[in-house]
Coordinates of N, CA and C in Angstrom, one line a residue:
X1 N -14.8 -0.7 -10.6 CA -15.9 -0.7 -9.7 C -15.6 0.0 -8.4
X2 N -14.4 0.1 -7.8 CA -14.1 0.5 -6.9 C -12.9 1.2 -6.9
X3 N -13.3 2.6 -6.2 CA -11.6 3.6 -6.2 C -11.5 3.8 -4.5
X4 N -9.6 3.6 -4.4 CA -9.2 4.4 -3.4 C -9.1 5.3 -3.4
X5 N -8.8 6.2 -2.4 CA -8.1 7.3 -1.8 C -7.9 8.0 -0.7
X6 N -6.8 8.8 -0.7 CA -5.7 9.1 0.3 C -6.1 10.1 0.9
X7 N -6.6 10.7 2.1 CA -6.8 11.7 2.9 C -5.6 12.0 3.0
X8 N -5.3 13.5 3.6 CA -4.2 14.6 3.8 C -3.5 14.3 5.1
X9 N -2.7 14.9 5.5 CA -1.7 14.7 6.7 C -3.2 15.2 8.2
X10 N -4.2 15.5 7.5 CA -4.8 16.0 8.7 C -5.4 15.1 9.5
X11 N -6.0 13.5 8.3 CA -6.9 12.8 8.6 C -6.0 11.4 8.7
X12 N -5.1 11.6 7.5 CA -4.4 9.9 7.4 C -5.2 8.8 7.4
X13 N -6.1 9.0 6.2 CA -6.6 8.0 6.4 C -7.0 7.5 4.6
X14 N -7.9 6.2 4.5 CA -7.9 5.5 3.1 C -9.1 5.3 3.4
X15 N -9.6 5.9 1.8 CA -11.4 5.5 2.0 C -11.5 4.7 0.9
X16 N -12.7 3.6 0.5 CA -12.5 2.8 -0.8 C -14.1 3.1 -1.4
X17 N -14.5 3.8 -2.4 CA -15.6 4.2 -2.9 C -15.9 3.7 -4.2
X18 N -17.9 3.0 -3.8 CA -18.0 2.3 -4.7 C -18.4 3.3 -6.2
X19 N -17.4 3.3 -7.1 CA -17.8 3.8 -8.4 C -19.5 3.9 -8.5
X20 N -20.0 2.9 -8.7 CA -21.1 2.6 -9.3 C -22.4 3.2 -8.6
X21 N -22.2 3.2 -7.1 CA -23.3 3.8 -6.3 C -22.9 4.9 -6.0
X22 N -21.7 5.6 -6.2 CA -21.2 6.7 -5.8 C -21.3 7.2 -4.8
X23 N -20.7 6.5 -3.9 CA -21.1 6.9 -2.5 C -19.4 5.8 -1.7
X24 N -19.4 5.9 -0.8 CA -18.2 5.6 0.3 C -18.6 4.5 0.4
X25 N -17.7 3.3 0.5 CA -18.0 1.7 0.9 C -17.5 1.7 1.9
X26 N -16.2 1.9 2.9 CA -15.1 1.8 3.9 C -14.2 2.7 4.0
X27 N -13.8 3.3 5.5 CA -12.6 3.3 5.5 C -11.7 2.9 6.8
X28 N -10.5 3.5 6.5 CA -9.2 3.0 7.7 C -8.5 3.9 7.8
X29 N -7.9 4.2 8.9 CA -6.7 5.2 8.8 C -5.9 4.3 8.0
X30 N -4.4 4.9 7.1 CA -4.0 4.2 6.2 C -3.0 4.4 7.4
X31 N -2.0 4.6 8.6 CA -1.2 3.7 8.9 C -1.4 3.3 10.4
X32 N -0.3 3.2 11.3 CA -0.6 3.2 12.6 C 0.0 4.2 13.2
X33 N -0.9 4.7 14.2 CA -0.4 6.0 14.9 C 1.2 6.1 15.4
X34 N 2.1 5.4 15.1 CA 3.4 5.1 15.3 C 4.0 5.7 14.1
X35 N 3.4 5.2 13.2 CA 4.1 5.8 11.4 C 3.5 6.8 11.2
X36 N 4.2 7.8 10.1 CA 3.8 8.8 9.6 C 2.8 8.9 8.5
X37 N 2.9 10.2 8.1 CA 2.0 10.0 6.9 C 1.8 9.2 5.2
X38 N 0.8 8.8 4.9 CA 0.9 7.3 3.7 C 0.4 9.2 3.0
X39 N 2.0 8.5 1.6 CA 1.8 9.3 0.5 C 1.6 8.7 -0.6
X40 N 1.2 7.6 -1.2 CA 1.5 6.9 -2.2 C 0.2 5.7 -2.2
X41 N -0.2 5.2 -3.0 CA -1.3 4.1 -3.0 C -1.0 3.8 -4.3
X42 N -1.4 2.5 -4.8 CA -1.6 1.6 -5.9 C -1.9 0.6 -5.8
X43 N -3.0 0.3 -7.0 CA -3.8 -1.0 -7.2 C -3.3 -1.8 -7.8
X44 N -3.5 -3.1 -7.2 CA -3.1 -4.3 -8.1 C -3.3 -4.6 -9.6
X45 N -2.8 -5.1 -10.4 CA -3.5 -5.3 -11.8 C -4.5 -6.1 -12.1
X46 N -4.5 -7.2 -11.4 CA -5.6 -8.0 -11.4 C -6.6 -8.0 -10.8
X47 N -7.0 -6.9 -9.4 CA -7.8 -7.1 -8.8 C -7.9 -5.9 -8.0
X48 N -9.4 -5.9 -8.1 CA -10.2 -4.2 -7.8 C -10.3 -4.6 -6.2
X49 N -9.6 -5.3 -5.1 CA -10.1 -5.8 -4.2 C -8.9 -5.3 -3.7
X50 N -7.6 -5.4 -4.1 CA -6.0 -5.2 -3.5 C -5.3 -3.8 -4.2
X51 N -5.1 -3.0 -3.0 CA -3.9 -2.2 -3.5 C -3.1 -2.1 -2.1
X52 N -1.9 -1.5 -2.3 CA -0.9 -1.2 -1.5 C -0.7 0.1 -1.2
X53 N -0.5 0.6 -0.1 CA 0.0 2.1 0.4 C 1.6 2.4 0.9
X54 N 2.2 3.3 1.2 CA 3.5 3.7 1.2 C 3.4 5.2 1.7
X55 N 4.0 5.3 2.7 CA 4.7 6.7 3.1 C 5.8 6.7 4.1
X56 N 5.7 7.9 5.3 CA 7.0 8.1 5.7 C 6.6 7.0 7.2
X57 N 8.0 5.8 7.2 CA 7.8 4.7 7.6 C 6.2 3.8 7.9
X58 N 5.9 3.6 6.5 CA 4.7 2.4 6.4 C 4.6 2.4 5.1
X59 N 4.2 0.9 4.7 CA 4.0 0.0 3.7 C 3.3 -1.0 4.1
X60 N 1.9 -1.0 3.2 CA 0.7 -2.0 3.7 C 0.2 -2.3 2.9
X61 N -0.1 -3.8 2.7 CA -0.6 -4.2 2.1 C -2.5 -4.5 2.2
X62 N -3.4 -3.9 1.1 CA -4.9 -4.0 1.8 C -5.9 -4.7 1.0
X63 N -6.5 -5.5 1.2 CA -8.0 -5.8 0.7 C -9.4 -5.9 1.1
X64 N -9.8 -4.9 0.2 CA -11.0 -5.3 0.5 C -11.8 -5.9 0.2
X65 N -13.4 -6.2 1.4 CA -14.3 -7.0 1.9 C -15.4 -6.0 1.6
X66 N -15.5 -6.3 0.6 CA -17.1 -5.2 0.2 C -18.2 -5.7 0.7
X67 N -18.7 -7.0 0.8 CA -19.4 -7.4 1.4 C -19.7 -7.4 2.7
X68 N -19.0 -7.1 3.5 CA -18.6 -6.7 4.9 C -18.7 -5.1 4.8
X69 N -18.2 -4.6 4.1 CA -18.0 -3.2 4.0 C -16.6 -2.8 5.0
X70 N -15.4 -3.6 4.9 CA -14.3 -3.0 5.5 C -13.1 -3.5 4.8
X71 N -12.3 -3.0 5.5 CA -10.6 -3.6 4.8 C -9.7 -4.0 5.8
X72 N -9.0 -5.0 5.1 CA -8.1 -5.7 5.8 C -6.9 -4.6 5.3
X73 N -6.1 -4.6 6.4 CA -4.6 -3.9 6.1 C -3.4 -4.8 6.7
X74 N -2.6 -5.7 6.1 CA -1.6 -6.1 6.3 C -0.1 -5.2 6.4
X75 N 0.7 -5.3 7.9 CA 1.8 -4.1 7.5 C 3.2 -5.0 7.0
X76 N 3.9 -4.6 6.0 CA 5.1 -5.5 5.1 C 6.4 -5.0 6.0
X77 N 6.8 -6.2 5.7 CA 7.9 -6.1 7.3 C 9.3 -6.1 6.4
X78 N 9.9 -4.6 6.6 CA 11.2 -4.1 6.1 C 12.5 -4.0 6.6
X79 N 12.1 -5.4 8.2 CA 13.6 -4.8 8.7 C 14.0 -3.5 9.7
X80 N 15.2 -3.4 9.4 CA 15.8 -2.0 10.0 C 15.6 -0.8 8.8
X81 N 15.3 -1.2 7.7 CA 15.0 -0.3 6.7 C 13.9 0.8 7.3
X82 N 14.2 1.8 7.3 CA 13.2 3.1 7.1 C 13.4 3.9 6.3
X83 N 12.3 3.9 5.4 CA 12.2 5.2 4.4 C 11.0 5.9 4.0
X84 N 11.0 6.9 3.4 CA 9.6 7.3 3.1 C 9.2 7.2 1.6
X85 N 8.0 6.6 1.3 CA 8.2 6.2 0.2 C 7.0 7.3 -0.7
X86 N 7.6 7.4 -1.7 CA 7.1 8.6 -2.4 C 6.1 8.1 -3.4
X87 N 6.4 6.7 -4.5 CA 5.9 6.1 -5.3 C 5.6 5.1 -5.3
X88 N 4.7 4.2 -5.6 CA 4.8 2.6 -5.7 C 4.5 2.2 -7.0
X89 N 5.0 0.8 -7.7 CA 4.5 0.3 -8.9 C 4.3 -1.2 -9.0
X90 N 3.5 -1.7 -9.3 CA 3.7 -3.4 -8.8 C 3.8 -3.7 -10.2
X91 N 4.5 -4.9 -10.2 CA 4.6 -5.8 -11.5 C 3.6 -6.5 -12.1
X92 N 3.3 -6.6 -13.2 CA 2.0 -7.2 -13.9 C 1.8 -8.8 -13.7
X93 N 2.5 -9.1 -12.7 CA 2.2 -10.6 -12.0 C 1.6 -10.8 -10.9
X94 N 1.5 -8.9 -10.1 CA 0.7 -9.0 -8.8 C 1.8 -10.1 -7.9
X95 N 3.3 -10.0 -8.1 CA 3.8 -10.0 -7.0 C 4.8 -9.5 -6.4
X96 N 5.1 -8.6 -6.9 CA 6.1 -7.7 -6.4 C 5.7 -6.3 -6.4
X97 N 6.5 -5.6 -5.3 CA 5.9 -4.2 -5.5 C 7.0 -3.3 -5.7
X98 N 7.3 -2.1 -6.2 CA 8.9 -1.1 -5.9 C 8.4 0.0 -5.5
X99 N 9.3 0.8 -4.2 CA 8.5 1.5 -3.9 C 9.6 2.7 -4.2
X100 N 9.5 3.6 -4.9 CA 10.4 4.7 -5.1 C 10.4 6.0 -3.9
X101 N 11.4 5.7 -3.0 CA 11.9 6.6 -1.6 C 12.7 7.9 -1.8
X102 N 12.2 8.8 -0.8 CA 13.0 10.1 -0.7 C 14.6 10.1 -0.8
X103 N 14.6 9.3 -0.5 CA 16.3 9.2 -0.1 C 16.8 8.4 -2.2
X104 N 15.8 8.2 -2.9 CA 16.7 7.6 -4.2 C 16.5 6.4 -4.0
X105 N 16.7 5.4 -3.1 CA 16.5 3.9 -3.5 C 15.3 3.9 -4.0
X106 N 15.2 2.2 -4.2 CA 14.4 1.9 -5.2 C 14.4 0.6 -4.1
X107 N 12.9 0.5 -3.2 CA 12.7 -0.9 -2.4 C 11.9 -2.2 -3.0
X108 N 12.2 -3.1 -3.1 CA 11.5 -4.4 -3.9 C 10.7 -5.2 -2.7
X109 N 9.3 -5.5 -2.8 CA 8.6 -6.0 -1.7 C 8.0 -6.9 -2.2
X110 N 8.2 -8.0 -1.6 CA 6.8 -9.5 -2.0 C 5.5 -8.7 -1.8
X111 N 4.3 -9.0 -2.5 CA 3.1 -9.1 -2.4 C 2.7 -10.0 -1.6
X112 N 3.4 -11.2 -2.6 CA 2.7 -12.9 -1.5 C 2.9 -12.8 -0.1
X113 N 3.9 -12.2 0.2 CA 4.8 -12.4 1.6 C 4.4 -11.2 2.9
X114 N 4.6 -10.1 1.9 CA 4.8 -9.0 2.5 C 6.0 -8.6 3.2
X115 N 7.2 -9.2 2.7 CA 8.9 -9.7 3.1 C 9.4 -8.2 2.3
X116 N 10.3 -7.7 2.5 CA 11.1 -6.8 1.8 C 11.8 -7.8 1.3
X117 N 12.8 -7.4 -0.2 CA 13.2 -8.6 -1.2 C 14.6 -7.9 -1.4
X118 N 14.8 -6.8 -1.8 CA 16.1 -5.9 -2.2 C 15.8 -4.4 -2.1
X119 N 17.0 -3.5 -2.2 CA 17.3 -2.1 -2.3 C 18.4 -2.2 -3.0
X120 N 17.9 -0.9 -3.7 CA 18.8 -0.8 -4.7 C 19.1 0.7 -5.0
X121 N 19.4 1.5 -6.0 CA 20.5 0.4 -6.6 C 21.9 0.8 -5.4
X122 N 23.1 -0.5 -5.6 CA 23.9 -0.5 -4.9 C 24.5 0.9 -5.0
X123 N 25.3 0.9 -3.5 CA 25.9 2.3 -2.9 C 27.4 2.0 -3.4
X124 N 28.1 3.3 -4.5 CA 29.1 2.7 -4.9 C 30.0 3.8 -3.8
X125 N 31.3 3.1 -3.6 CA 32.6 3.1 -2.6 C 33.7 4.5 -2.6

């Protein structure tokens, strides 16, 4: 029923369009004018209402209020970690997310939480 998508480095922003009326429901800039640019988005599996975004420092979690006609954007709190995140994939439990980074790690994020969980894989000596 409903697709995101990702505007260019010019706009930075996320628009969420209703399939069915074909036409634009909402949008947001996808991060804060502090973070760089979101390269990466993905939907939840259970729900046309939640996906997550990722780029160079920001990871957000968002749902939308179609009924309202806007989105909520929650930002997932990573610490001292910064990276830019290239990929995202969530788990078919809808609670974890991985976000595949320029740099080769591989970051693990609560959904529920929005907590960073692990990086991997370990740096060998």
């Amino acid at each position: 029923k409903y697709l995101a998508s990702l505007g260019g480095e010019d706009d930075n922003s996320v628009i969420v369009w209703d399939v069915e009326q074909g036409s634009a429901l909402c949008g947001s800039p996808a991060s804060k004018d502090s973070s760089g640019t979101t390269l990466a988005l993905a939907y939840l599996g259970r729900s046309d209402l939640r996906f997550v975004t990722g780029g160079h420092s920001t990871l957000r979690l968002w749902e939308l209020l179609p009924d309202r006609r806007k989105l909520r954007a929650t930002d997932c709190q990573t610490g001292q970690i910064k990276r830019s995140v290239k990929c995202i994939a969530v788990d078919g439990e809808d609670e974890l997310m991985y976000c595949g980074t320029s740099t080769g790690d591989i970051l693990q994020v609560s959904l529920v939480t929005g907590l960073f969980k692990l990086s991997g894989p370990p740096k060998e000596k």
